[in-house]
CSV table of C-alpha atoms in Angstrom, one decimal:
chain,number,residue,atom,x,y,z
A,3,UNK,CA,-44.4,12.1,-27.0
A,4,UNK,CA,-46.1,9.0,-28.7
A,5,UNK,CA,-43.9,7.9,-30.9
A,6,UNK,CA,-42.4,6.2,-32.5
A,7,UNK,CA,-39.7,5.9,-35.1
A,8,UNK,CA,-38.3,2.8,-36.5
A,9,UNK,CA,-34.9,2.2,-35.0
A,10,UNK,CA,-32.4,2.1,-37.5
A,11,UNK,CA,-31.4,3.2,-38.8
A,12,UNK,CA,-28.2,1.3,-40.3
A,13,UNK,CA,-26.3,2.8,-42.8
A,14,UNK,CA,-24.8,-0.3,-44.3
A,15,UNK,CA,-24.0,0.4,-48.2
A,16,UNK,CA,-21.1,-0.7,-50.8
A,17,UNK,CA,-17.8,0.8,-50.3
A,18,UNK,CA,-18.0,2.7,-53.8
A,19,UNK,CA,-21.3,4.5,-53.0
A,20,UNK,CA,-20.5,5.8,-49.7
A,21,UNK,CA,-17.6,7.3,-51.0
A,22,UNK,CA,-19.8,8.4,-54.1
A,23,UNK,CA,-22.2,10.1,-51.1
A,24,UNK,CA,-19.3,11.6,-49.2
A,25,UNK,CA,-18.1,13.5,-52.9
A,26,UNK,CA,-21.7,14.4,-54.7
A,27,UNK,CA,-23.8,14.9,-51.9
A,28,UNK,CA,-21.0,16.3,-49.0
A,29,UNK,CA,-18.4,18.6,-48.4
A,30,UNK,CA,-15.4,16.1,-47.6
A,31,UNK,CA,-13.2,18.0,-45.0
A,32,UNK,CA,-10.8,16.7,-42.6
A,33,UNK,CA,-10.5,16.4,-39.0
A,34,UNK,CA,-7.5,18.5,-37.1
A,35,UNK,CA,-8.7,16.9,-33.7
A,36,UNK,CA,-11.6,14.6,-33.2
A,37,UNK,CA,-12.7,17.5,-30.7
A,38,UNK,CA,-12.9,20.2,-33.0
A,39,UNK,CA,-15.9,18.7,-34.4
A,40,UNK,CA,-18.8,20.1,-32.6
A,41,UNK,CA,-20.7,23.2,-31.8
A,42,UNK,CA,-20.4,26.4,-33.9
A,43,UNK,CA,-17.6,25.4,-36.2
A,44,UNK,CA,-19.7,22.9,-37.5
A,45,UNK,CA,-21.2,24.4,-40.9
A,46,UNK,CA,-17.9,25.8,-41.5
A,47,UNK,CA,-16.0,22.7,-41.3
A,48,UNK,CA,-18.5,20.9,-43.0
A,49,UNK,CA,-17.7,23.7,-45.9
A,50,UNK,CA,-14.2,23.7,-46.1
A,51,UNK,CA,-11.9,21.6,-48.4
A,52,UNK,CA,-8.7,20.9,-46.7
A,53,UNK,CA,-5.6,19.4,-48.3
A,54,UNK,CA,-5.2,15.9,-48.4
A,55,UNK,CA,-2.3,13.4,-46.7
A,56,UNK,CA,-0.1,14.1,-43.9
A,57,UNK,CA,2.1,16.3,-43.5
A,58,UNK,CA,4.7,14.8,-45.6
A,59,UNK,CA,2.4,14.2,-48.7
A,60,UNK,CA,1.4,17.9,-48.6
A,61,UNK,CA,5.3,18.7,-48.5
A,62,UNK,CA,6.2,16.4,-51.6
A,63,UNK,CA,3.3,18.2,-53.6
A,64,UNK,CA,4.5,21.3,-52.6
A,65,UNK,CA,8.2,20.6,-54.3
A,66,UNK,CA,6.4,19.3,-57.5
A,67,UNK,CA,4.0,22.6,-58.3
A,68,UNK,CA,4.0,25.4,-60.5
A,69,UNK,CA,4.6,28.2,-59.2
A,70,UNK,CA,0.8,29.0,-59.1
A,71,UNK,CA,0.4,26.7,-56.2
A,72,UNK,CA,-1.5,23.9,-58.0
A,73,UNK,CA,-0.1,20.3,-57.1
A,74,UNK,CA,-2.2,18.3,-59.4
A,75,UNK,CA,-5.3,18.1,-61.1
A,76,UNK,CA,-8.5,19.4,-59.4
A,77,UNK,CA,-12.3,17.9,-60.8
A,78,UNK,CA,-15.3,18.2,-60.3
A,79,UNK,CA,-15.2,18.5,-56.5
A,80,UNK,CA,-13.1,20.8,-56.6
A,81,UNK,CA,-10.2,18.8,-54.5
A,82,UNK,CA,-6.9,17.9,-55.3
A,83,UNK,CA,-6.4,14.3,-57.7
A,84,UNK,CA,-2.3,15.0,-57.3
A,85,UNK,CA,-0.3,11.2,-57.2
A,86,UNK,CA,-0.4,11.6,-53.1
A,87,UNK,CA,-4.1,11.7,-52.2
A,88,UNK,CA,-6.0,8.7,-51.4
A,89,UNK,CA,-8.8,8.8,-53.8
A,90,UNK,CA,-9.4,12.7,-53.4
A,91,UNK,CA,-11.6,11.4,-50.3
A,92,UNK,CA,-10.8,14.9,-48.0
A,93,UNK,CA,-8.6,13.1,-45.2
A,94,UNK,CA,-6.2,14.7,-43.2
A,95,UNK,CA,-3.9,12.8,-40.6
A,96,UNK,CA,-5.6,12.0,-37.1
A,97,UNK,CA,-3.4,10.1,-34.6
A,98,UNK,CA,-5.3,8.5,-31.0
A,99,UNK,CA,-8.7,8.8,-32.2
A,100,UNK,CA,-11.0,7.2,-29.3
A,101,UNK,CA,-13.7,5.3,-31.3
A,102,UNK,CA,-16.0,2.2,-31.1
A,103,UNK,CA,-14.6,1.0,-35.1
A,104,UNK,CA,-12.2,-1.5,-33.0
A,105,UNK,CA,-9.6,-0.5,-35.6
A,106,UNK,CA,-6.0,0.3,-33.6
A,107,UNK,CA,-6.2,3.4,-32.1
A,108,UNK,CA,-2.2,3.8,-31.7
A,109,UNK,CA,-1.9,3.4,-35.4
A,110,UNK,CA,-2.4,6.9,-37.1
A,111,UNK,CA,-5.8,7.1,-39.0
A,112,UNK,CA,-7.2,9.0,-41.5
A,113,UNK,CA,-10.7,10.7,-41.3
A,114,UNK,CA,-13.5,11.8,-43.5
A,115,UNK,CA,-16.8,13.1,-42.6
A,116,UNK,CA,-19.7,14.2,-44.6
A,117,UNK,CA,-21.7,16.4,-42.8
A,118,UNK,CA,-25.5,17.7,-44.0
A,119,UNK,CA,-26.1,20.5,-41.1
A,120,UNK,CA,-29.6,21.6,-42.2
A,121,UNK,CA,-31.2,17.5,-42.5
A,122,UNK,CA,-29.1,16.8,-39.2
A,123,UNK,CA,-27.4,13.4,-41.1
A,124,UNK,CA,-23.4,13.0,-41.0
A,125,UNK,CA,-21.3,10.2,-41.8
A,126,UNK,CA,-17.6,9.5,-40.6
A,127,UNK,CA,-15.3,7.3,-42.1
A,128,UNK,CA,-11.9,6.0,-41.0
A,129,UNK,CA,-8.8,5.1,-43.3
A,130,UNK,CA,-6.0,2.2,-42.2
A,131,UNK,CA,-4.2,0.4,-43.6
A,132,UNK,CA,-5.5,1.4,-47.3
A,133,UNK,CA,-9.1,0.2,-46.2
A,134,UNK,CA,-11.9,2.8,-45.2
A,135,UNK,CA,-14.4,2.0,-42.3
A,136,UNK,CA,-17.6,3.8,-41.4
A,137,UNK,CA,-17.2,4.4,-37.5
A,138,UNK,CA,-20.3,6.6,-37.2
A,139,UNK,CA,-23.6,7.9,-38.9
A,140,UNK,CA,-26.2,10.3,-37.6
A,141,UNK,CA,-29.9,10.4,-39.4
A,142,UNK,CA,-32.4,12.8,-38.3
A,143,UNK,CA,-36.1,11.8,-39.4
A,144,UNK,CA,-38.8,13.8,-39.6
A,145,UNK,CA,-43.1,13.0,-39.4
A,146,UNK,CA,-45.2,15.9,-38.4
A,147,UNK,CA,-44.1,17.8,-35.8
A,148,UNK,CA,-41.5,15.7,-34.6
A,149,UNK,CA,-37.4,15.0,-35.2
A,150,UNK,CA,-36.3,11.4,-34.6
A,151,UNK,CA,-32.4,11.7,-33.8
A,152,UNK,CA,-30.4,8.2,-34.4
A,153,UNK,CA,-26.6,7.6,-33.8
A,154,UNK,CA,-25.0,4.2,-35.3
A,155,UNK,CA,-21.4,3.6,-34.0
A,156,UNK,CA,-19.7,0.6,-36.0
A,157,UNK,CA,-17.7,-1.7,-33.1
A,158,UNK,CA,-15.3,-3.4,-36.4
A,159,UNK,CA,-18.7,-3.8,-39.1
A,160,UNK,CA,-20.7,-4.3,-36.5
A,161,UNK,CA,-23.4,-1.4,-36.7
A,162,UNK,CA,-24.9,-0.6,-33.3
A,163,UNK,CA,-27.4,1.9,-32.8
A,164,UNK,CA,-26.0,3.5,-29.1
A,165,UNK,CA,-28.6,6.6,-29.3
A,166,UNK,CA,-32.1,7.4,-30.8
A,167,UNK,CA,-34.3,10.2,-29.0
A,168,UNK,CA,-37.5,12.2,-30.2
A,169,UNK,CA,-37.9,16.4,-30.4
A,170,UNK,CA,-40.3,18.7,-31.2
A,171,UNK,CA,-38.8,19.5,-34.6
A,172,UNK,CA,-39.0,23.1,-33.9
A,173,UNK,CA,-37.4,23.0,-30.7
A,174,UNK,CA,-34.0,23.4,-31.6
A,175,UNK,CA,-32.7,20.5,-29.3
A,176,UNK,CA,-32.0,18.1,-32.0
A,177,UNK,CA,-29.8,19.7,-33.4
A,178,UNK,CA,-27.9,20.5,-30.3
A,179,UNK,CA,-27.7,16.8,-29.7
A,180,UNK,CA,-27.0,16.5,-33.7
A,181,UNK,CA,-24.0,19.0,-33.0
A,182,UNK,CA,-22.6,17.1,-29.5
A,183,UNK,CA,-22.3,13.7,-31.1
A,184,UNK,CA,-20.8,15.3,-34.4
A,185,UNK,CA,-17.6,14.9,-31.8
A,186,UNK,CA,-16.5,11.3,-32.3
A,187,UNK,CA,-15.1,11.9,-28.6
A,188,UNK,CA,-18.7,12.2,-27.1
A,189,UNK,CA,-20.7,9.1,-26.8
A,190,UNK,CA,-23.7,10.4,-24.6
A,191,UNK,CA,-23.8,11.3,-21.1
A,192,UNK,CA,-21.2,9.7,-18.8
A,193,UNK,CA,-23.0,6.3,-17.3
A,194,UNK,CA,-25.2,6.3,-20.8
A,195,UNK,CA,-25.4,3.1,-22.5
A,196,UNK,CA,-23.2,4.8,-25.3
A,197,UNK,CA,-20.3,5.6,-22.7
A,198,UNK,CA,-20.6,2.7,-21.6
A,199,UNK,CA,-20.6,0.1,-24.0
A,200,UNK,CA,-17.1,1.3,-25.6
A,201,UNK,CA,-15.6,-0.8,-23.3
A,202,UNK,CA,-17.0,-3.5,-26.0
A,203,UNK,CA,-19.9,-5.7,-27.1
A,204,UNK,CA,-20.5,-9.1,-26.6
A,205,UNK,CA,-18.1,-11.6,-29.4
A,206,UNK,CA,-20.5,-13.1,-32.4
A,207,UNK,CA,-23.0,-10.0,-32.4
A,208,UNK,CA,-24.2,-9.0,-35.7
A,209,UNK,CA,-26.3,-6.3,-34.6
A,210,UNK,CA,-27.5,-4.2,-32.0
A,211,UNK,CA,-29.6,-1.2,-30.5
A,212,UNK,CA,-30.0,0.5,-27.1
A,213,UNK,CA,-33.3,1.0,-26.2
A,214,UNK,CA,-34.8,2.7,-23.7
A,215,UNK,CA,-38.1,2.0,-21.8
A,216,UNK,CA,-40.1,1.5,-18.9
A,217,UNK,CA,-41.9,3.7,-16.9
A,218,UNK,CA,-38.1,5.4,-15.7
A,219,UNK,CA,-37.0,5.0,-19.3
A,220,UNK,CA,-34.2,2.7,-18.5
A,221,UNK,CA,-31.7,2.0,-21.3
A,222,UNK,CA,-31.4,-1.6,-22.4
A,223,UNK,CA,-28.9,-3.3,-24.9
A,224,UNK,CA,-30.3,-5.5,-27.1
A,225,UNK,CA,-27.7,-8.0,-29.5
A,226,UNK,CA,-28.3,-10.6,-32.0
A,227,UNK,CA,-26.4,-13.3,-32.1
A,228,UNK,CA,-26.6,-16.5,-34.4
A,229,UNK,CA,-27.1,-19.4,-32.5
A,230,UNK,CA,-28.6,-23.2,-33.3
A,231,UNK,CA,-31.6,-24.2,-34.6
A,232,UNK,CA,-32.0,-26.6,-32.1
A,233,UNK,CA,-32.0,-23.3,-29.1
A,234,UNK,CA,-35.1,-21.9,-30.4
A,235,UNK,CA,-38.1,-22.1,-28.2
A,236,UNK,CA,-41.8,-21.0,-27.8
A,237,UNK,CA,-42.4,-21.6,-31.5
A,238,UNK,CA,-46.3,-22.0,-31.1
A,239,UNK,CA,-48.4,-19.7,-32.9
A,240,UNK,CA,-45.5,-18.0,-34.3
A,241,UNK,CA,-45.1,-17.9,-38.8
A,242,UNK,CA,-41.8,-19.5,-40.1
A,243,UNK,CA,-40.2,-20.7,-42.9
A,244,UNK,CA,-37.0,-22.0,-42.4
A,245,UNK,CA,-35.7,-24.4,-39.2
A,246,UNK,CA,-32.1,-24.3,-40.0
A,247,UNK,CA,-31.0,-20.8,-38.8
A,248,UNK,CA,-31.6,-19.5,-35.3
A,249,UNK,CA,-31.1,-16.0,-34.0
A,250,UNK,CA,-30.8,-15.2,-30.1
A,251,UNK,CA,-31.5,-12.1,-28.9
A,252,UNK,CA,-30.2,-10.8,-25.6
A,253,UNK,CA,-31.6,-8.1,-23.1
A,254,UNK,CA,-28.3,-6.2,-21.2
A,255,UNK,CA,-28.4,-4.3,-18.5
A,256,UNK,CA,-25.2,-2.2,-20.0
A,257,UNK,CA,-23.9,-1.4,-16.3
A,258,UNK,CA,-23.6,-5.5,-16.4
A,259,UNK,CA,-22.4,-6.9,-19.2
A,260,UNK,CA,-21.3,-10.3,-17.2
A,261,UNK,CA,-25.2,-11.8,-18.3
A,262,UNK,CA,-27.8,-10.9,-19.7
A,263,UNK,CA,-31.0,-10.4,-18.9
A,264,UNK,CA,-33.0,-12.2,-20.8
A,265,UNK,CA,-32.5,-14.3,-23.7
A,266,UNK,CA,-35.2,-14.9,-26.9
A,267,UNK,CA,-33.9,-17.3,-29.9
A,268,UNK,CA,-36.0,-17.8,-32.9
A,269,UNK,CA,-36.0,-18.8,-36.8
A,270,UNK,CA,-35.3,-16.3,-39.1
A,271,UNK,CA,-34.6,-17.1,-42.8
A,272,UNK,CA,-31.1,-17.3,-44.2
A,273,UNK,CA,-30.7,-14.0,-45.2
A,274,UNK,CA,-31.5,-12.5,-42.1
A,275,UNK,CA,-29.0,-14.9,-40.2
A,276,UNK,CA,-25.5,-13.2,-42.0
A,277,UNK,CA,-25.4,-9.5,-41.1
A,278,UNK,CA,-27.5,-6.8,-40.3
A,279,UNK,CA,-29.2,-4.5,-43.1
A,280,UNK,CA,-31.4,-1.3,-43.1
A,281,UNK,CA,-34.3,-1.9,-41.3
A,282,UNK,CA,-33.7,-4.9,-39.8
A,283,UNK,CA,-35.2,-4.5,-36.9
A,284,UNK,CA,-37.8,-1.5,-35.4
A,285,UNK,CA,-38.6,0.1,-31.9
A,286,UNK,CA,-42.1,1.4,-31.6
A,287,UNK,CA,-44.4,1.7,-29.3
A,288,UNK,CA,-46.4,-1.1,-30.7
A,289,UNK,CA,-49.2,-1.6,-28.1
A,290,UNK,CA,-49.5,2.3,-27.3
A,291,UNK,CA,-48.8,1.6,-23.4
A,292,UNK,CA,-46.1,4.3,-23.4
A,293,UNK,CA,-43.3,1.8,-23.0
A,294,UNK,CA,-41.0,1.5,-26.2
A,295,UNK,CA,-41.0,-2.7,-27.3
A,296,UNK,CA,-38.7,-3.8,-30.4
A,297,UNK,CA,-39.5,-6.2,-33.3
A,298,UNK,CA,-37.3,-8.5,-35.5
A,299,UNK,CA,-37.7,-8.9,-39.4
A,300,UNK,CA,-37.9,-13.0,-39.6
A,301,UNK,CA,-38.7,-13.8,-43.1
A,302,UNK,CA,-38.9,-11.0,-46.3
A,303,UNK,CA,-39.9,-11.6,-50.1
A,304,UNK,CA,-39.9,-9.1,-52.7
A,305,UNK,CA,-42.5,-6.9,-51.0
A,306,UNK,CA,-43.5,-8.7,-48.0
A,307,UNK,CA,-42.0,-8.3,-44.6
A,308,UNK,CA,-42.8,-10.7,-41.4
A,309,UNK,CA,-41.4,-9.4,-38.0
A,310,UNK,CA,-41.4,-11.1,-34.2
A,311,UNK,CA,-42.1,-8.2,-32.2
A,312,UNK,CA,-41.4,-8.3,-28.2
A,313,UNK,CA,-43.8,-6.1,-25.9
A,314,UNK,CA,-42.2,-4.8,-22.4
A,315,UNK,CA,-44.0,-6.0,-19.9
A,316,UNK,CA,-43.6,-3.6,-16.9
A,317,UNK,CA,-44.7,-6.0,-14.4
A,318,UNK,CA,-43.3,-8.5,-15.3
A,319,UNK,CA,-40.0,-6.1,-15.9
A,320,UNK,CA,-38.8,-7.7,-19.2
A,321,UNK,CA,-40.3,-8.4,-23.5
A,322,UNK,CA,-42.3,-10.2,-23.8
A,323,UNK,CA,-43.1,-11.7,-27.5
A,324,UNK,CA,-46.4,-10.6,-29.4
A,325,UNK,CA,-47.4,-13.8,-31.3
A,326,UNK,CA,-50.4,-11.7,-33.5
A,327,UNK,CA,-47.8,-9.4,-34.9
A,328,UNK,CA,-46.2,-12.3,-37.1
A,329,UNK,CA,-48.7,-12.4,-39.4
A,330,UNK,CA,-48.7,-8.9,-40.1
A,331,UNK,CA,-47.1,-8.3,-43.1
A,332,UNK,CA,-44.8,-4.9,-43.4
A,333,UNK,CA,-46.4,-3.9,-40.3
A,334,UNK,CA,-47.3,-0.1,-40.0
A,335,UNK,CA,-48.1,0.8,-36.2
A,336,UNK,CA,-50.5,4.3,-36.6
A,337,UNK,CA,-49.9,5.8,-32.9
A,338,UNK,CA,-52.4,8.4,-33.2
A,339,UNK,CA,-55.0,6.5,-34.6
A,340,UNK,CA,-53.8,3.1,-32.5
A,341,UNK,CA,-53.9,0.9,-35.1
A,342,UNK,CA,-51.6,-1.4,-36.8
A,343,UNK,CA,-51.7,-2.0,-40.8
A,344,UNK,CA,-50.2,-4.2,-43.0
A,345,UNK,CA,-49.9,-4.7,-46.9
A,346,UNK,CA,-48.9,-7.5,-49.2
A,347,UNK,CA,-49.3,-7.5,-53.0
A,348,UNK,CA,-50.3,-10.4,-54.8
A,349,UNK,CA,-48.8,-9.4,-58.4
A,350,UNK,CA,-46.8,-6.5,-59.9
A,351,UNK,CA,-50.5,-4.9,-60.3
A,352,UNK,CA,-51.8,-2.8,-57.5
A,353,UNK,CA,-53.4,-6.0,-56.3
A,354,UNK,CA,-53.5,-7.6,-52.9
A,355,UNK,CA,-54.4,-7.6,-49.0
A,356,UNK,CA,-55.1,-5.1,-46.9
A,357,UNK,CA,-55.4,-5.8,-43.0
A,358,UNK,CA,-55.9,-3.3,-40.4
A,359,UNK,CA,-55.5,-4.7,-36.2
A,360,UNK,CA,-56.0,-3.5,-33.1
A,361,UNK,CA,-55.6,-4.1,-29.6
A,362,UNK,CA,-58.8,-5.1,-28.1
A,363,UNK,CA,-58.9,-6.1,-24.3
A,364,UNK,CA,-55.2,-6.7,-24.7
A,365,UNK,CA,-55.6,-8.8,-27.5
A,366,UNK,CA,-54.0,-7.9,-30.9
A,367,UNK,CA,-56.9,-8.5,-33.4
A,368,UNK,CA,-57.6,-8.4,-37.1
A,369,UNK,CA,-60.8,-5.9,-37.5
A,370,UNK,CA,-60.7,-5.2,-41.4
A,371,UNK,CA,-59.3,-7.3,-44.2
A,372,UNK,CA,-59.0,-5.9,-47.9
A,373,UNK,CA,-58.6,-8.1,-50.5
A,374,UNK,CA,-58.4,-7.2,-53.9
A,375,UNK,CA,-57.3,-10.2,-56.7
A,376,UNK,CA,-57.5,-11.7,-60.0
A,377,UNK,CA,-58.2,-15.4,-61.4
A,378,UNK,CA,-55.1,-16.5,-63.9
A,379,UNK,CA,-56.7,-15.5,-67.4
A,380,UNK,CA,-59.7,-13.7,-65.7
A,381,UNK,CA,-60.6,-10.4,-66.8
A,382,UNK,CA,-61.9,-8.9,-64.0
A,383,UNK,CA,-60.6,-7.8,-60.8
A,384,UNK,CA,-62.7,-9.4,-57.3
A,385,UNK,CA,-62.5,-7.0,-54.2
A,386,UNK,CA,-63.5,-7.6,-50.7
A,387,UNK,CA,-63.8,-6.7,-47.6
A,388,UNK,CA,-64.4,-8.5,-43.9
A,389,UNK,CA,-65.1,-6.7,-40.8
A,390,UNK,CA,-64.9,-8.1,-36.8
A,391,UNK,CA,-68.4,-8.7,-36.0
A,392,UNK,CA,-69.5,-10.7,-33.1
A,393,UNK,CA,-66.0,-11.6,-32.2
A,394,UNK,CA,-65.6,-13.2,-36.1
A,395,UNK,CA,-64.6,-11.9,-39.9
A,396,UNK,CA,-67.4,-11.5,-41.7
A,397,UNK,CA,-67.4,-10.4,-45.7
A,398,UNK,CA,-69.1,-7.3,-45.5
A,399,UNK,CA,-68.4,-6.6,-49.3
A,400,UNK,CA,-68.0,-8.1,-53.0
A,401,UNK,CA,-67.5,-6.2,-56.2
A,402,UNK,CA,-66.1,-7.2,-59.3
A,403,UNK,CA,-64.1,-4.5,-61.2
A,404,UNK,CA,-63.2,-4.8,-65.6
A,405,UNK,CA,-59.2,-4.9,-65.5
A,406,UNK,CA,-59.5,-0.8,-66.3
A,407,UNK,CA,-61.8,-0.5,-63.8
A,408,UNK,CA,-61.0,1.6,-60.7
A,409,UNK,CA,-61.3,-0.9,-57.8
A,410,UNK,CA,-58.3,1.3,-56.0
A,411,UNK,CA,-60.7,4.3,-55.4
A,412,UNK,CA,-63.7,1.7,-54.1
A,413,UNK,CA,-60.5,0.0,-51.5
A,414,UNK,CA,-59.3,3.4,-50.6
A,415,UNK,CA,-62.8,4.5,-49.0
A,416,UNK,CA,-62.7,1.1,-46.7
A,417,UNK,CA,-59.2,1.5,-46.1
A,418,UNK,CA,-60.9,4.5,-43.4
A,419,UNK,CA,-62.3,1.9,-40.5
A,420,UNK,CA,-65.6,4.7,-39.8
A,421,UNK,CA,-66.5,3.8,-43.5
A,422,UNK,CA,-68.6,0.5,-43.7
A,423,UNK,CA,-70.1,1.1,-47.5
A,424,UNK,CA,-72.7,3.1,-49.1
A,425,UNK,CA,-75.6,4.2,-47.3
């Protein structure tokens, strides 16, 4: 399969609204054993509503009922609000859980999970210490024909994306796979990166992905890590803004954690430096060779989006970093048509560029810009458009459009690389 999906896949939201997902949008139930969470009695435990607290809580609300049964006040989800829940949240006592949350494991623990059966997504969170912590989400994403499977483990906050495979969406194996890792014991196939990297991740890493490429489709572990300015390198021909804050990336081989294999470290802005955020980072097949490369948002505005992207290089048997790709902006990567678009507005209007690239002789090149803008206190809208001829960007196109005029319609028939104007 071509592929592919953006990797992330990070579920990283406020406290409040993932316990506001986990009540409106899921049935809350609690664990028994983090092994009974798996195959068939999946929709079924995803439907049921158990009591809340341990054993000793249930008991206390048992002495202070009517003699209906009712221990306290039930709302709108239709759980118990009695003095001895934790927030009505669904938890039930778990002692020993095996998990990547780096939370104690001898202390007893408290778990939720919101499960979503027919979209494939789940979330589990973990309470200690009257604190909850996310220690796992599952997303399944859909385009076409296909089902894009993503696991995120939390290592402390620490989101790191230890699985992400493609199905035929009709197949039935994603959900299979969507069923084993609904087990908070499994972590992919003994020897798997997942399996594996439990034993820990490197100190300082603020994110991280496993992905897996190459022409045997070996995993690799790739961490973020800030670092100094003053340790980035190869900064020729690359876009950025900011020369105070420095991200290295790392390459593992996750059988050998003692070093990595490669190391990368390059400007990103401020924001980009403190944590890690939904879509922060993307694997795709960028250069539609097969091989799965990875990219690395660098510098965002309101609407636009500058990545690094790194390319594997099979002979060379390591990334290898895509200067061209920089000055995409919000890069889109088409893998059935092979082409790479990009968008950036100029105003809160409908306004702005277009660019469309491909990859010519192994060169990633610009072949159609769209440009669509207004003059401060103009009245009219100017629109145009510049093709790759002869190896240059030549205007191929000029119109002016009345501010009511419908220059969207005129950029939508050029935004289709066979069209090259009226005939």
């Amino acid at each position: 399969m071509e592929v592919k999906r953006v990797g992330k896949r990070l579920w990283h939201t406020g406290l409040s609204f993932a316990i506001f997902l986990c009540l409106m949008l899921c049935a809350c139930k609690a664990e028994k054993e983090m092994g009974d969470v798996s195959g068939t009695d999946i929709k079924q435990e995803r439907d049921a509503v158990l009591n809340l607290g341990d054993e000793e809580g249930n008991s206390d609300a048992e002495e202070d009922s009517d003699p209906e049964g009712n221990t306290g006040v039930e709302n709108s989800s239709g759980l118990d609000e009695s003095e001895d829940t934790k927030a009505s949240s669904g938890l039930k006592e778990d002692k020993g859980v095996k998990d990547a949350s780096g939370l104690d494991k001898e202390a007893d623990t408290k778990i939720v999970s919101c499960l979503d059966e027919e979209s494939g997504s789940g979330n589990f969170y973990q309470w200690q210490n009257d604190s909850i912590y996310n220690v796992r989400s599952i997303t399944t994403t859909y385009e076409e024909d296909e089902a894009y499977l993503s696991v995120t483990d939390y290592f402390g906050d620490v989101p790191v994306e230890i699985f992400g495979r493609s199905y035929e969406k009709d197949s039935g194996e994603w959900r299979e796979q969507w069923e084993l890792w609904c087990d908070l014991n499994y972590h992919g196939e003994p020897g798997s990166a997942g399996d594996l990297l439990q034993n820990g991740i490197p100190e300082g890493t603020i994110s991280a992905f496993v992905i897996r490429t190459g022409s045997e489709a070996k995993e690799m572990f790739v961490t973020a890590q800030p670092c100094e300015a003053d340790d980035v390198m190869d900064t020729a021909d690359t876009r950025y803004w900011y020369t105070d804050r420095a991200i290295k990336f790392s390459v593992w081989n996750p059988n050998d954690m003692g070093k990595p294999i490669q190391t990368m470290c390059k400007y990103v802005e401020q924001y980009h430096y403190q944590g890690a955020f939904f879509g922060q980072y993307q694997m795709v097949d960028a250069n539609f060779d097969g091989y799965m490369d990875f990219s690395w948002i660098c510098h965002s505005g309101n609407q636009p989006r500058f990545y690094y992207l790194w390319l594997w290089d099979e002979k060379q048997g390591k990334f290898v970093e895509e200067p061209a790709y920089n000055e995409i902006s919000s890069p889109v990567v088409d893998a059935k048509k092979k082409i790479i678009s990009g968008w950036s507005r100029n105003s809160a209007a409908t306004d702005g560029t277009t660019t469309f690239h491909k990859w010519i002789d192994g060169e990633l090149l610009c072949v159609r810009n769209i440009f669509v803008w207004r003059e401060i206190d103009a009245n009219n809208y100017i629109m145009t458009v510049e093709d790759r001829i002869g190896g240059e960007m030549v205007e191929v196109y000029r119109e002016e459009f009345e501010l009511d005029g419908d220059f969207i319609a005129e950029r939508e028939k050029w935004m289709d690389l066979d069209y090259h104007g009226e005939k």
